[in-house]
Amino acid sequence: DRRLKTDITNIDNALSKVMHMQGVYYKRNDTANARTQVGVIAQDIENILPEVVLTADDEMQTKSVDYGKLTAVLIESIKQLRNELTHLKQQIVNGG
C-alpha cells in the first residue's frame, strides 16, 4: 500500500543485477531422498541484492531468499530490455 511507504525510488540497474544472478538446480543435503529443486544460492544473491536475503536466528545463521521480492527487480529488468529493444528497432528503421 503506497500509503504505508516512504522514500520510494526506482530500482536502477535492475538488468545488471539480474545478469549477476545465477539460477541453479540443487538437492538439499538436510533431507533424506531429496528431490532436485530449482532456485538461487542465498549467499550469492546477498552480494547482489541483500534486501531479499533473510538470515535465520539459528546456530548456523541459515540464509534464505524471499523470492517474492525478486519480482520487482525482474519487472524492472524486463522493462529495461523492452526499452533497449525498442531503441534498436528504431535504429534499424531509421537506417542505423
PDB file of C-alpha atoms in Angstrom:
ATOM      1  CA  ASP A   1       0.000   0.000   0.000  1.00  0.00           C
ATOM      2  CA  ARG A   2       1.524   3.306  -1.131  1.00  0.00           C
ATOM      3  CA  ARG A   3       0.142   4.978   1.990  1.00  0.00           C
ATOM      4  CA  LEU A   4       2.459   2.875   4.130  1.00  0.00           C
ATOM      5  CA  LYS A   5       5.663   3.542   2.162  1.00  0.00           C
ATOM      6  CA  THR A   6       8.136   6.403   2.187  1.00  0.00           C
ATOM      7  CA  ASP A   7      11.363   7.146   0.318  1.00  0.00           C
ATOM      8  CA  ILE A   8      10.057   5.375  -2.807  1.00  0.00           C
ATOM      9  CA  THR A   9      12.691   5.234  -5.567  1.00  0.00           C
ATOM     10  CA  ASN A  10      13.053   3.265  -8.780  1.00  0.00           C
ATOM     11  CA  ILE A  11      15.266   0.184  -8.940  1.00  0.00           C
ATOM     12  CA  ASP A  12      18.189   1.330 -11.057  1.00  0.00           C
ATOM     13  CA  ASN A  13      20.425  -1.085 -12.968  1.00  0.00           C
ATOM     14  CA  ALA A  14      17.953  -3.933 -12.475  1.00  0.00           C
ATOM     15  CA  LEU A  15      19.161  -5.769 -15.579  1.00  0.00           C
ATOM     16  CA  SER A  16      22.751  -5.596 -14.385  1.00  0.00           C
ATOM     17  CA  LYS A  17      21.677  -7.098 -11.066  1.00  0.00           C
ATOM     18  CA  VAL A  18      19.818  -9.916 -12.812  1.00  0.00           C
ATOM     19  CA  MET A  19      22.790 -10.608 -15.079  1.00  0.00           C
ATOM     20  CA  HIS A  20      24.902 -11.275 -11.979  1.00  0.00           C
ATOM     21  CA  MET A  21      22.376 -13.763 -10.589  1.00  0.00           C
ATOM     22  CA  GLN A  22      22.618 -17.473 -11.296  1.00  0.00           C
ATOM     23  CA  GLY A  23      19.707 -19.871 -11.328  1.00  0.00           C
ATOM     24  CA  VAL A  24      20.663 -23.372 -10.212  1.00  0.00           C
ATOM     25  CA  TYR A  25      19.347 -26.878  -9.775  1.00  0.00           C
ATOM     26  CA  TYR A  26      20.112 -28.348  -6.353  1.00  0.00           C
ATOM     27  CA  LYS A  27      19.255 -31.003  -3.790  1.00  0.00           C
ATOM     28  CA  ARG A  28      19.030 -30.194  -0.096  1.00  0.00           C
ATOM     29  CA  ASN A  29      21.580 -32.061   1.973  1.00  0.00           C
ATOM     30  CA  ASP A  30      19.433 -31.943   5.117  1.00  0.00           C
ATOM     31  CA  THR A  31      16.607 -34.023   3.625  1.00  0.00           C
ATOM     32  CA  ALA A  32      16.624 -37.764   3.008  1.00  0.00           C
ATOM     33  CA  ASN A  33      15.827 -38.694  -0.607  1.00  0.00           C
ATOM     34  CA  ALA A  34      15.882 -35.017  -1.575  1.00  0.00           C
ATOM     35  CA  ARG A  35      14.346 -34.151  -4.911  1.00  0.00           C
ATOM     36  CA  THR A  36      16.026 -31.840  -7.376  1.00  0.00           C
ATOM     37  CA  GLN A  37      14.810 -28.296  -6.947  1.00  0.00           C
ATOM     38  CA  VAL A  38      15.401 -25.010  -8.723  1.00  0.00           C
ATOM     39  CA  GLY A  39      16.419 -21.739  -7.135  1.00  0.00           C
ATOM     40  CA  VAL A  40      19.340 -19.488  -6.279  1.00  0.00           C
ATOM     41  CA  ILE A  41      22.076 -19.539  -3.651  1.00  0.00           C
ATOM     42  CA  ALA A  42      21.299 -17.069  -0.865  1.00  0.00           C
ATOM     43  CA  GLN A  43      24.934 -16.102  -0.265  1.00  0.00           C
ATOM     44  CA  ASP A  44      25.354 -15.247  -3.954  1.00  0.00           C
ATOM     45  CA  ILE A  45      22.174 -13.183  -4.050  1.00  0.00           C
ATOM     46  CA  GLU A  46      23.133 -11.394  -0.836  1.00  0.00           C
ATOM     47  CA  ASN A  47      26.165  -9.924  -2.640  1.00  0.00           C
ATOM     48  CA  ILE A  48      23.915  -8.546  -5.372  1.00  0.00           C
ATOM     49  CA  LEU A  49      20.637  -7.726  -3.636  1.00  0.00           C
ATOM     50  CA  PRO A  50      20.921  -8.017   0.159  1.00  0.00           C
ATOM     51  CA  GLU A  51      17.384  -6.694   0.638  1.00  0.00           C
ATOM     52  CA  VAL A  52      15.910 -10.044  -0.422  1.00  0.00           C
ATOM     53  CA  VAL A  53      18.040 -12.289   1.798  1.00  0.00           C
ATOM     54  CA  LEU A  54      16.902 -13.325   5.259  1.00  0.00           C
ATOM     55  CA  THR A  55      19.239 -14.645   7.944  1.00  0.00           C
ATOM     56  CA  ALA A  56      17.701 -17.006  10.485  1.00  0.00           C
ATOM     57  CA  ASP A  57      18.372 -16.693  14.182  1.00  0.00           C
ATOM     58  CA  ASP A  58      19.759 -20.215  14.399  1.00  0.00           C
ATOM     59  CA  GLU A  59      23.186 -21.607  15.185  1.00  0.00           C
ATOM     60  CA  MET A  60      24.210 -21.688  11.512  1.00  0.00           C
ATOM     61  CA  GLN A  61      22.598 -18.328  10.727  1.00  0.00           C
ATOM     62  CA  THR A  62      20.919 -20.070   7.803  1.00  0.00           C
ATOM     63  CA  LYS A  63      20.184 -17.800   4.869  1.00  0.00           C
ATOM     64  CA  SER A  64      17.128 -17.869   2.633  1.00  0.00           C
ATOM     65  CA  VAL A  65      15.809 -15.809  -0.252  1.00  0.00           C
ATOM     66  CA  ASP A  66      12.457 -14.048  -0.309  1.00  0.00           C
ATOM     67  CA  TYR A  67      11.681 -14.958  -3.922  1.00  0.00           C
ATOM     68  CA  GLY A  68       8.622 -12.713  -3.986  1.00  0.00           C
ATOM     69  CA  LYS A  69      10.803  -9.641  -3.536  1.00  0.00           C
ATOM     70  CA  LEU A  70      12.900 -10.647  -6.544  1.00  0.00           C
ATOM     71  CA  THR A  71       9.844  -9.993  -8.701  1.00  0.00           C
ATOM     72  CA  ALA A  72      10.293  -6.211  -8.507  1.00  0.00           C
ATOM     73  CA  VAL A  73      13.826  -6.490  -9.878  1.00  0.00           C
ATOM     74  CA  LEU A  74      12.676  -8.840 -12.631  1.00  0.00           C
ATOM     75  CA  ILE A  75       9.879  -6.429 -13.607  1.00  0.00           C
ATOM     76  CA  GLU A  76      12.324  -3.551 -13.953  1.00  0.00           C
ATOM     77  CA  SER A  77      14.742  -5.771 -15.918  1.00  0.00           C
ATOM     78  CA  ILE A  78      12.035  -6.684 -18.401  1.00  0.00           C
ATOM     79  CA  LYS A  79      11.140  -3.019 -18.836  1.00  0.00           C
ATOM     80  CA  GLN A  80      14.796  -2.158 -19.430  1.00  0.00           C
ATOM     81  CA  LEU A  81      15.110  -4.909 -22.038  1.00  0.00           C
ATOM     82  CA  ARG A  82      11.935  -3.686 -23.729  1.00  0.00           C
ATOM     83  CA  ASN A  83      13.312  -0.144 -23.904  1.00  0.00           C
ATOM     84  CA  GLU A  84      16.584  -1.392 -25.371  1.00  0.00           C
ATOM     85  CA  LEU A  85      14.728  -3.496 -27.940  1.00  0.00           C
ATOM     86  CA  THR A  86      12.523  -0.560 -28.935  1.00  0.00           C
ATOM     87  CA  HIS A  87      15.598   1.650 -29.310  1.00  0.00           C
ATOM     88  CA  LEU A  88      17.350  -0.935 -31.515  1.00  0.00           C
ATOM     89  CA  LYS A  89      14.239  -1.331 -33.692  1.00  0.00           C
ATOM     90  CA  GLN A  90      14.078   2.431 -34.179  1.00  0.00           C
ATOM     91  CA  GLN A  91      17.734   2.482 -35.213  1.00  0.00           C
ATOM     92  CA  ILE A  92      17.098  -0.218 -37.804  1.00  0.00           C
ATOM     93  CA  VAL A  93      14.039   1.577 -39.188  1.00  0.00           C
ATOM     94  CA  ASN A  94      15.976   4.851 -39.345  1.00  0.00           C
ATOM     95  CA  GLY A  95      18.857   3.224 -41.186  1.00  0.00           C
ATOM     96  CA  GLY A  96      21.344   2.705 -38.474  1.00  0.00           C
TER      97      GLY A  96
END
